Coordinates of C-alpha atoms in Angstrom, one line a residue:
M1 CA 0.2 261.2 55.0
L2 CA 0.6 257.6 55.0
T3 CA -0.2 257.6 51.1
H4 CA 2.8 259.7 51.0
I5 CA 5.1 257.7 53.2
G6 CA 4.1 254.4 51.2
N7 CA 4.6 256.0 47.9
L8 CA 7.9 257.0 49.3
F9 CA 8.7 253.3 50.3
A10 CA 7.7 252.1 47.1
F11 CA 10.1 254.3 45.3
I12 CA 13.0 253.2 47.5
G13 CA 11.9 249.6 47.0
G14 CA 11.5 250.2 43.5
L15 CA 14.9 251.9 43.1
G16 CA 16.6 248.8 45.3
M17 CA 15.0 246.4 42.9
F18 CA 16.3 248.3 39.7
L19 CA 19.8 248.2 41.4
Y20 CA 19.7 244.6 42.4
G21 CA 18.1 243.4 38.9
M22 CA 21.1 245.3 37.2
D23 CA 23.6 243.6 39.5
I24 CA 22.1 240.0 38.8
M25 CA 21.7 240.6 35.1
A26 CA 25.3 241.8 34.9
S27 CA 26.6 238.7 36.9
G28 CA 24.9 236.5 34.6
L29 CA 26.3 237.9 31.8
Q30 CA 29.6 238.0 32.9
K31 CA 29.6 234.3 33.6
T32 CA 27.9 233.7 30.2
A33 CA 30.5 235.6 28.4
G34 CA 33.2 234.5 30.7
S35 CA 34.9 232.5 27.8
K36 CA 35.0 235.1 25.7
M37 CA 36.6 237.8 28.1
K38 CA 40.1 236.2 27.5
E39 CA 39.8 237.3 23.9
L40 CA 38.5 240.5 24.8
L41 CA 41.5 241.1 26.9
G42 CA 43.8 240.0 23.8
Y43 CA 42.5 243.2 22.2
L44 CA 43.9 245.6 24.8
T45 CA 46.7 246.6 22.8
N46 CA 48.2 250.1 22.0
N47 CA 45.7 250.1 19.3
R48 CA 43.3 252.9 20.9
F49 CA 40.2 252.1 18.4
L50 CA 40.3 248.6 19.3
G51 CA 40.7 249.7 23.3
V52 CA 37.2 252.0 22.5
L53 CA 35.5 248.9 21.1
V54 CA 36.5 246.7 23.9
G55 CA 35.4 249.3 26.5
A56 CA 32.1 249.4 24.9
L57 CA 31.8 245.6 25.0
V58 CA 32.8 244.7 28.3
T59 CA 30.7 247.9 29.5
A60 CA 27.7 246.6 27.8
I61 CA 28.2 243.2 29.3
I62 CA 28.7 244.1 33.1
Q63 CA 26.1 247.1 32.5
S64 CA 28.2 249.7 34.3
S65 CA 30.9 252.0 33.3
S66 CA 31.9 252.6 36.9
A67 CA 32.9 249.0 37.2
T68 CA 34.5 249.0 33.8
T69 CA 36.7 252.1 34.9
V70 CA 37.5 250.6 38.5
M71 CA 38.6 247.4 36.6
I72 CA 40.7 249.7 34.7
V73 CA 42.2 251.4 37.3
G74 CA 42.9 247.8 38.7
F75 CA 44.7 246.7 35.5
V76 CA 47.0 250.0 35.2
N77 CA 48.0 249.5 39.0
A78 CA 48.9 245.7 38.2
G79 CA 51.0 246.9 35.5
I80 CA 49.2 244.8 32.6
M81 CA 47.9 248.1 30.8
N82 CA 49.4 251.4 30.2
L83 CA 47.6 254.7 30.2
T84 CA 47.4 255.0 26.4
Q85 CA 45.4 251.7 26.5
A86 CA 43.4 252.7 29.4
A87 CA 42.3 256.0 27.8
G88 CA 40.7 254.1 24.6
V89 CA 39.0 251.6 27.1
I90 CA 37.7 254.5 29.0
M91 CA 36.2 256.3 26.4
G92 CA 34.4 253.1 25.0
A93 CA 33.2 252.5 28.2
N94 CA 31.3 255.4 28.2
I95 CA 29.5 254.3 24.9
G96 CA 28.8 250.8 26.6
T97 CA 26.6 252.3 29.3
T98 CA 24.2 253.6 27.0
V99 CA 22.7 250.3 26.6
T100 CA 20.9 250.4 29.9
A101 CA 19.4 253.6 29.2
W102 CA 17.9 252.0 25.9
L103 CA 16.5 249.0 27.9
V104 CA 14.7 251.3 30.3
S105 CA 13.3 253.4 27.4
A106 CA 12.2 250.2 25.6
N107 CA 8.7 250.6 27.7
E108 CA 8.0 253.5 25.3
W109 CA 9.1 252.3 22.0
A110 CA 8.8 248.7 21.9
G111 CA 5.1 248.8 21.5
A112 CA 3.5 245.4 22.6
L113 CA 6.9 244.0 23.6
K114 CA 7.2 246.5 26.4
P115 CA 9.6 244.8 29.1
D116 CA 7.6 245.6 32.1
F117 CA 4.8 243.8 30.5
F118 CA 6.4 240.6 30.2
A119 CA 9.1 241.2 32.9
P120 CA 7.3 239.0 35.8
F121 CA 6.9 236.0 33.4
V122 CA 10.6 236.3 32.5
L123 CA 11.4 236.6 36.4
G124 CA 9.1 233.6 37.0
I125 CA 10.7 231.6 34.5
G126 CA 14.3 232.3 35.2
A127 CA 13.5 231.5 39.2
F128 CA 12.0 228.0 38.2
I129 CA 15.2 227.3 36.2
I130 CA 17.5 228.2 38.9
T131 CA 15.8 226.1 41.5
F132 CA 14.9 222.8 39.6
S133 CA 17.9 222.7 37.2
N134 CA 21.2 221.4 37.6
R135 CA 22.9 222.3 34.5
Q136 CA 25.0 225.3 35.3
N137 CA 25.2 226.7 31.7
L138 CA 21.5 227.0 32.1
T139 CA 21.3 228.4 35.4
Q140 CA 23.7 231.4 34.2
K141 CA 21.3 232.1 31.4
A142 CA 18.4 232.4 34.1
E143 CA 20.5 234.8 36.2
I144 CA 20.2 237.0 33.0
A145 CA 16.4 236.5 33.1
V146 CA 15.9 236.9 36.8
G147 CA 18.0 240.1 36.8
F148 CA 16.0 241.4 33.6
G149 CA 12.5 240.6 35.5
I150 CA 13.6 242.4 38.8
L151 CA 15.0 245.2 36.9
F152 CA 11.8 246.2 35.3
I153 CA 9.6 245.4 38.2
G154 CA 11.6 247.9 40.1
L155 CA 11.1 250.3 37.4
S156 CA 7.6 249.9 37.5
S157 CA 7.4 250.5 41.2
M158 CA 9.2 253.5 40.8
S159 CA 6.9 254.8 37.9
S160 CA 3.7 253.9 40.0
S161 CA 4.7 255.5 43.3
I162 CA 5.3 259.0 41.4
G163 CA 2.4 258.9 39.3
M164 CA 0.1 260.9 41.8
Y165 CA 2.8 263.6 41.6
Q166 CA 3.1 264.1 38.1
D167 CA 1.0 267.3 38.0
S168 CA 2.5 268.5 41.0
P169 CA 3.8 272.1 41.1
V170 CA 6.7 271.3 43.5
F171 CA 8.2 268.8 40.6
Y172 CA 7.7 271.4 37.9
K173 CA 9.2 274.5 39.8
A174 CA 12.1 272.1 40.9
F175 CA 13.0 271.1 37.1
Q176 CA 12.3 274.6 36.0
I177 CA 15.0 275.9 38.4
L178 CA 17.3 273.3 37.2
G179 CA 16.6 273.8 33.6
N180 CA 17.1 277.5 33.8
N181 CA 20.5 276.9 35.7
P182 CA 22.7 275.0 33.7
I183 CA 25.5 274.5 36.3
L184 CA 23.0 273.6 39.2
G185 CA 21.6 270.9 36.6
I186 CA 25.0 269.6 35.9
L187 CA 25.7 269.4 40.0
T188 CA 22.6 268.0 40.6
G189 CA 23.3 265.1 37.9
A190 CA 26.7 264.5 39.5
V191 CA 25.8 264.6 43.1
V192 CA 22.9 262.1 42.7
T193 CA 25.4 259.8 40.5
A194 CA 28.0 260.0 42.9
I195 CA 25.5 259.2 45.9
I196 CA 24.4 256.1 44.3
Q197 CA 27.8 255.2 42.3
S198 CA 26.1 254.2 39.2
S199 CA 25.3 256.6 36.1
S200 CA 23.0 253.7 34.6
A201 CA 20.9 253.8 37.8
S202 CA 20.6 257.5 37.9
V203 CA 19.8 258.0 34.2
G204 CA 17.2 255.4 35.0
I205 CA 15.7 257.3 37.4
L206 CA 15.6 260.3 35.3
Q207 CA 13.8 258.5 32.8
T208 CA 11.1 257.1 35.1
L209 CA 10.5 260.8 35.9
A210 CA 10.2 261.5 32.2
M211 CA 7.9 258.7 31.8
R212 CA 5.4 260.3 34.1
G213 CA 5.8 263.6 32.0
I214 CA 7.7 265.4 35.3
V215 CA 11.1 266.3 33.4
N216 CA 11.5 269.0 30.7
W217 CA 14.2 269.0 28.0
R218 CA 16.6 271.8 29.5
S219 CA 16.6 270.2 33.1
A220 CA 17.1 266.5 31.8
I221 CA 19.9 267.5 29.3
F222 CA 21.9 269.2 31.9
I223 CA 21.2 266.5 34.6
T224 CA 22.5 264.0 32.0
L225 CA 25.5 265.8 31.7
G226 CA 26.3 265.7 35.4
Q227 CA 25.6 262.2 35.5
N228 CA 28.7 261.4 33.4
I229 CA 30.9 263.5 35.7
G230 CA 29.3 261.8 38.9
T231 CA 30.2 258.3 37.7
C232 CA 33.6 259.1 37.7
I233 CA 33.6 259.2 41.6
T234 CA 33.8 255.3 41.9
A235 CA 37.2 255.0 39.9
I236 CA 38.5 258.1 42.0
L237 CA 37.9 256.5 45.0
S238 CA 39.1 253.2 43.9
S239 CA 42.4 254.7 43.1
A240 CA 43.0 256.1 46.6
G241 CA 45.3 253.4 47.5
A242 CA 46.8 252.5 44.0
N243 CA 50.0 253.8 42.7
K244 CA 50.7 257.2 40.8
T245 CA 49.7 255.5 37.2
A246 CA 46.5 254.1 38.4
K247 CA 45.6 257.6 40.1
R248 CA 46.4 259.1 36.5
A249 CA 43.9 256.7 34.8
A250 CA 41.1 257.7 37.1
V251 CA 42.1 261.4 36.5
I252 CA 41.8 260.4 32.6
H253 CA 38.1 259.2 33.2
L254 CA 37.3 262.4 34.8
L255 CA 38.9 264.8 32.5
F256 CA 37.3 263.0 29.5
N257 CA 33.7 263.4 31.0
V258 CA 34.5 266.9 32.6
M259 CA 35.5 268.2 29.0
G260 CA 32.3 266.4 27.3
A261 CA 30.0 267.9 29.8
A262 CA 31.6 271.4 29.3
I263 CA 31.5 271.1 25.7
Y264 CA 27.6 270.2 25.5
G265 CA 27.1 272.5 28.4
V266 CA 28.0 275.4 26.1
I267 CA 26.5 274.1 23.0
M268 CA 23.1 273.2 24.6
T269 CA 22.9 276.4 26.5
I270 CA 23.0 278.3 23.0
F271 CA 20.7 275.8 21.6
F272 CA 18.0 276.2 24.3
G273 CA 18.5 280.1 24.1
V274 CA 17.5 279.6 20.0
F275 CA 14.8 277.1 20.4
S276 CA 13.5 278.3 23.9
D277 CA 10.0 276.7 23.2
L278 CA 11.7 273.0 23.2
A279 CA 13.6 273.8 26.3
M280 CA 10.6 273.9 29.0
Q281 CA 8.5 271.0 27.0
H282 CA 8.5 267.5 28.3
I283 CA 10.9 265.2 27.2
T284 CA 10.5 261.4 27.0
S285 CA 12.5 258.3 28.1
T286 CA 13.5 257.4 24.8
Q287 CA 14.8 261.0 23.8
I288 CA 16.7 260.9 27.2
S289 CA 18.5 257.7 25.6
T290 CA 18.8 259.4 22.2
F291 CA 20.7 262.1 23.7
H292 CA 22.7 260.1 26.0
T293 CA 23.7 257.7 23.1
I294 CA 24.5 261.0 20.8
F295 CA 26.6 262.7 23.6
N296 CA 28.7 259.8 24.4
V297 CA 29.5 258.7 20.9
S298 CA 30.2 262.2 19.6
V299 CA 32.4 263.3 22.5
T300 CA 34.4 260.0 22.1
I301 CA 34.7 260.7 18.5
L302 CA 35.7 264.4 19.3
L303 CA 38.3 263.7 22.0
F304 CA 39.5 260.4 20.4
P305 CA 42.3 262.1 18.4
F306 CA 43.5 263.7 21.9
A307 CA 43.7 260.8 23.9
N308 CA 47.7 261.2 24.3
L309 CA 47.0 264.9 25.2
L310 CA 44.8 263.6 28.3
V311 CA 47.3 260.9 29.4
K312 CA 50.2 263.9 29.6
L313 CA 47.4 266.1 31.2
S314 CA 46.9 263.7 33.6
G315 CA 50.7 263.5 34.4
V316 CA 50.5 267.2 35.0
I317 CA 47.6 266.8 37.5
I318 CA 49.2 263.6 39.4
K319 CA 52.9 264.4 39.3
E320 CA 55.3 261.1 39.4
D321 CA 57.6 261.0 42.2
V322 CA 61.4 260.8 40.9
E323 CA 61.8 257.7 43.1
E324 CA 59.1 255.9 41.3
T325 CA 60.3 256.7 37.9
E326 CA 63.9 255.3 38.6
D327 CA 65.0 252.0 38.0
E328 CA 64.6 249.9 41.1
D329 CA 66.4 246.9 42.1
E330 CA 64.9 243.9 40.2
E331 CA 64.1 241.7 43.1
V332 CA 62.2 244.5 45.1
E333 CA 59.9 244.5 42.1
E334 CA 59.4 240.8 42.2
M335 CA 58.0 241.0 45.6
V336 CA 54.8 242.8 44.3
L337 CA 52.0 241.1 42.7
R338 CA 52.2 242.5 38.9
H339 CA 48.9 240.9 37.5
L340 CA 46.6 241.0 40.5
D341 CA 44.8 244.0 42.1
P342 CA 41.6 243.9 44.6
R343 CA 39.9 246.0 42.0
I344 CA 39.8 243.4 39.2
L345 CA 37.8 241.2 41.7
E346 CA 35.0 243.5 40.4
T347 CA 34.7 241.6 37.3
P348 CA 35.7 237.7 38.6
T349 CA 36.2 236.5 34.8
F350 CA 39.3 238.9 34.5
A351 CA 40.5 238.2 38.0
V352 CA 40.8 234.3 37.1
E353 CA 42.7 235.6 33.9
N354 CA 45.0 237.5 35.7
A355 CA 45.6 234.9 38.7
V356 CA 46.9 232.7 35.7
K357 CA 49.1 235.1 34.6
E358 CA 50.5 235.8 38.1
V359 CA 51.1 232.0 38.9
A360 CA 52.8 231.6 35.5
R361 CA 55.0 234.4 36.3
M362 CA 56.0 232.7 39.6
G363 CA 56.9 229.7 37.6
Y364 CA 59.1 231.8 35.3
I365 CA 61.0 233.4 38.4
V366 CA 61.6 229.5 39.3
I367 CA 62.6 228.8 35.5
G368 CA 65.3 231.8 35.8
N369 CA 66.7 230.2 38.8
L370 CA 67.2 226.7 37.5
N371 CA 68.8 228.4 34.2
R372 CA 71.1 229.9 36.3
I373 CA 72.0 226.8 38.0
I374 CA 72.9 225.4 34.5
K375 CA 75.2 228.3 33.9
E376 CA 76.9 227.7 37.0
A377 CA 77.2 223.8 36.6
G378 CA 79.3 224.2 33.6
K379 CA 81.9 226.5 35.4
E380 CA 85.1 225.3 37.4
E381 CA 83.9 227.3 40.6
P382 CA 80.0 228.7 40.7
S383 CA 79.7 232.2 41.2
Q384 CA 78.8 233.2 44.8
K385 CA 76.9 236.4 43.6
K386 CA 74.8 234.1 41.3
L387 CA 73.7 231.7 44.1
D388 CA 73.1 234.4 46.4
K389 CA 70.6 235.6 43.6
I390 CA 68.8 232.2 43.5
F391 CA 68.3 232.5 47.1
Q392 CA 66.9 235.9 46.9
N393 CA 64.6 234.8 44.0
E394 CA 63.5 232.0 46.3
E395 CA 62.4 234.3 48.8
V396 CA 60.4 236.2 46.2
V397 CA 58.9 232.9 45.1
N398 CA 57.9 232.1 48.6
H399 CA 56.2 235.6 49.3
L400 CA 54.4 235.3 45.9
E401 CA 53.1 232.0 47.2
T402 CA 51.3 233.7 50.2
M403 CA 50.0 236.5 48.4
I404 CA 48.6 234.8 45.4
T405 CA 47.2 232.1 47.8
G406 CA 45.3 235.0 49.6
Y407 CA 44.0 236.5 46.3
L408 CA 42.7 233.0 45.0
V409 CA 40.7 232.5 48.4
K410 CA 39.1 235.8 47.5
I411 CA 38.4 234.8 43.8
S412 CA 37.2 231.2 45.0
Q413 CA 34.4 233.2 47.0
L414 CA 33.2 234.9 44.0
S415 CA 30.1 233.5 41.6
L416 CA 32.1 231.7 38.7
P417 CA 31.3 229.6 36.0
E418 CA 32.1 226.0 36.4
K419 CA 35.1 226.0 34.2
Q420 CA 36.7 228.6 36.0
I421 CA 35.9 227.0 39.5
I422 CA 38.0 224.1 38.3
V423 CA 40.9 226.4 37.0
V424 CA 40.9 228.3 40.3
N425 CA 41.3 224.9 42.5
H426 CA 44.0 223.9 40.1
L427 CA 45.8 227.1 40.7
F428 CA 45.9 226.2 44.1
D429 CA 47.5 223.1 43.4
A430 CA 49.8 224.6 40.8
I431 CA 51.4 227.4 43.2
T432 CA 52.2 224.6 45.5
D433 CA 54.0 222.5 42.8
I434 CA 55.9 225.8 41.7
E435 CA 57.0 226.7 45.2
R436 CA 58.3 223.1 45.8
A437 CA 59.9 223.3 42.4
G438 CA 61.7 226.3 43.7
D439 CA 62.6 224.6 46.7
H440 CA 64.4 222.1 45.0
V441 CA 66.4 224.6 42.9
E442 CA 67.4 226.1 46.1
N443 CA 68.6 222.7 47.4
I444 CA 70.7 222.2 44.2
A445 CA 72.2 226.0 44.9
E446 CA 73.1 224.7 48.4
C447 CA 74.7 221.5 47.1
M448 CA 77.0 223.8 45.0
Q449 CA 77.8 226.3 47.7
S450 CA 78.7 223.2 49.8
L451 CA 80.7 221.7 46.9
K452 CA 82.6 225.1 46.6
K453 CA 83.2 225.5 50.2
S454 CA 84.5 222.0 50.5
G455 CA 87.2 222.3 47.6
V456 CA 85.3 219.1 46.2
R457 CA 85.2 219.2 42.5
L458 CA 82.8 217.1 40.1
T459 CA 84.4 215.4 37.2
D460 CA 84.0 216.7 33.7
E461 CA 81.8 213.6 32.9
A462 CA 79.6 214.2 35.9
K463 CA 79.2 218.1 34.9
K464 CA 78.2 217.2 31.6
E465 CA 75.6 214.9 32.8
L466 CA 74.3 217.4 35.2
K467 CA 73.9 219.8 32.8
E468 CA 72.1 217.7 30.2
M469 CA 69.5 216.6 32.9
A470 CA 69.1 220.2 34.2
E471 CA 68.5 221.3 30.6
C472 CA 65.7 218.8 30.0
T473 CA 64.3 219.5 33.5
K474 CA 64.0 223.1 32.7
N475 CA 62.3 222.4 29.4
A476 CA 59.7 220.5 31.0
L477 CA 59.1 223.0 33.6
H478 CA 59.0 225.9 31.0
Q479 CA 56.8 223.7 28.9
S480 CA 54.5 223.0 32.0
V481 CA 54.2 226.7 32.8
R482 CA 53.5 228.0 29.5
S483 CA 50.8 225.1 29.0
L484 CA 49.0 226.6 32.2
E485 CA 49.5 230.2 30.8
E486 CA 48.1 229.3 27.5
D487 CA 45.7 226.6 28.6
N488 CA 47.5 224.4 26.0
A489 CA 47.0 220.8 26.3
E490 CA 49.4 219.9 23.6
L491 CA 52.2 221.6 25.6
A492 CA 50.8 219.9 28.6
A493 CA 51.3 216.4 26.8
E494 CA 55.1 217.3 25.6
T495 CA 55.7 218.0 29.3
R496 CA 55.0 214.6 30.4
Q497 CA 56.9 213.1 27.4
K498 CA 60.0 215.4 29.0
E499 CA 59.5 214.2 32.3
Q500 CA 59.9 210.5 31.4
M501 CA 63.0 211.5 29.5
V502 CA 64.4 213.1 32.7
D503 CA 63.4 209.7 34.8
K504 CA 65.3 207.8 32.2
M505 CA 68.1 210.2 32.4
E506 CA 68.3 209.8 36.1
K507 CA 68.6 205.9 36.0
E508 CA 71.4 206.2 33.5
I509 CA 73.3 208.7 35.6
R510 CA 72.9 206.5 38.7
K511 CA 74.4 203.7 37.1
N512 CA 77.3 205.9 35.6
H513 CA 77.9 207.1 38.9
I514 CA 78.2 203.7 40.5
K515 CA 80.7 202.7 37.7
R516 CA 82.7 205.9 38.7
L517 CA 82.9 205.0 42.2
K518 CA 83.8 201.2 41.6
T519 CA 86.8 202.5 39.5
E520 CA 87.6 205.3 42.0
S521 CA 87.5 208.0 39.3
C522 CA 85.3 210.1 41.6
A523 CA 85.4 210.8 45.4
P524 CA 82.5 209.6 47.6
E525 CA 82.4 213.0 49.1
E526 CA 81.7 214.3 45.7
G527 CA 79.2 211.5 44.9
V528 CA 76.9 212.7 48.0
F529 CA 76.5 216.1 46.5
F530 CA 76.1 214.8 43.1
M531 CA 73.3 212.5 43.7
D532 CA 71.4 215.0 45.7
I533 CA 71.6 217.4 42.7
V534 CA 70.1 214.8 40.6
S535 CA 67.3 213.7 42.9
N536 CA 66.3 217.2 43.1
L537 CA 66.3 217.7 39.5
E538 CA 64.1 214.6 39.0
R539 CA 61.8 216.1 41.7
I540 CA 61.4 219.2 39.9
S541 CA 60.4 217.4 36.6
D542 CA 57.7 215.7 38.8
H543 CA 56.3 218.9 39.6
A544 CA 56.3 220.0 36.1
E545 CA 54.2 216.9 35.5
N546 CA 51.9 217.7 37.7
I547 CA 51.2 221.1 36.7
A548 CA 51.0 219.9 33.0
Q549 CA 48.3 217.3 34.5
Y550 CA 46.0 220.1 35.8
V551 CA 45.9 221.4 32.3
L552 CA 45.1 217.9 30.7
D553 CA 42.3 217.3 33.3
E554 CA 41.0 220.9 32.5
N555 CA 40.6 220.2 28.9
E556 CA 39.4 216.8 29.4
K557 CA 36.4 217.9 31.5
N558 CA 35.6 220.6 28.8
I559 CA 35.4 218.1 26.1
T560 CA 33.3 215.6 27.9
A561 CA 31.1 218.6 29.6

């Protein structure tokens, strides 16, 4: 009895090490490939073929189709990916997840290089590097080694714990029943995968059983088909609090896998009916990997031309509310984070990239307000409607500052490469500068409103000076936000030049204003508002320079690293 309990504990411990090893290895791979993630995002266009490739690559890196799909749901919910793009990436994710199965089966076909033979050595080397090395790039690679080692030690533990049961009639009878009943086999695979929320892990368990000669062809095939359906549960649960479009992305994932399982379920039932001798023969771990790959690649090829049909079908299942499809007020939409979603935190590298986009969006709202100021400054009397819009937009900026800060706090708690830690720290400072720049734009709008109410009018010369200075300030702010968004040191350097131009203009305007006061060509009341506006413009350019400096600092550290 104690022997059986000990074997159960060993199997559970081995499964835990396998899952933990996958997680650590995926984390290390993400950090190491972090610099390439932005490039991968750039391929997420309406070209579905590229979407398939990106989905396969990302899943191969993070070792989980479930995590990739959850991330896709987050992108769709954040409005940075449409359903057509999502369909292609989801298809690719199913191909990428086959990498783990081939790693597991390497114990059969790798000969003298069997992973479980040298896994302890790899784990030991990785642990020594993490403990004694101060070089982050090296420790990130060491994480991959540690994850790899733990993964295969876990597999070895699982395999050893069930070794004494390989001739057990209970296992034989169980898999015979599952093999003879395709629906039951598919359901078993789906339920087990849904419980542990990882098709890679459930396939790994099946392969471990296959290594001990416990699993037959028929049961393995139908369980594998069910595992592809069960992996959808993670994305479906993740989409529970998302918008309708994100829910449709999760449904596309489910439809794709259910259709694939149904097609192959029929084909393999007929196949085993013809080749009945093969059906009850033992299957190897490598043969499971081969079928798993053929299944996912062929289903992708088969359903790829019908991606738009899957998108339409998802719309039939998840119907859009009339209110959501109608045009809403622009300001209400801006109160929502467009590029950030909690699901994206599943992949820290993408979370940082999208945080940059959201901070840039906040900056562009302030730039839009400043542009309205420029237009109104040249008019005889500013429009109250336009000024009110500036005030409303400033409320949006304040709201975004709070939400983005909260999101950045969550990102900063994740495991990130050193470069991205620096980026996140600078984003905290950048949103403060953008928010303060927004405050100064609001101050200018209030000055213009006060001028309007008092009946005081600026001279034509003063209007011209303000417009020129405001235009230069806007250009400086725009370049600084672009430099942040694109990580462009050249634009950042140009921003500093623009800021210096604004400083010179401010000094010149002050001199001219004093001359006008001396000659009494402008009233003192006018001068108070005028100089307040000039002062606020100069401070906006200072904040633009601060933002540009963050970009320059990041690039300087990258060069010296």
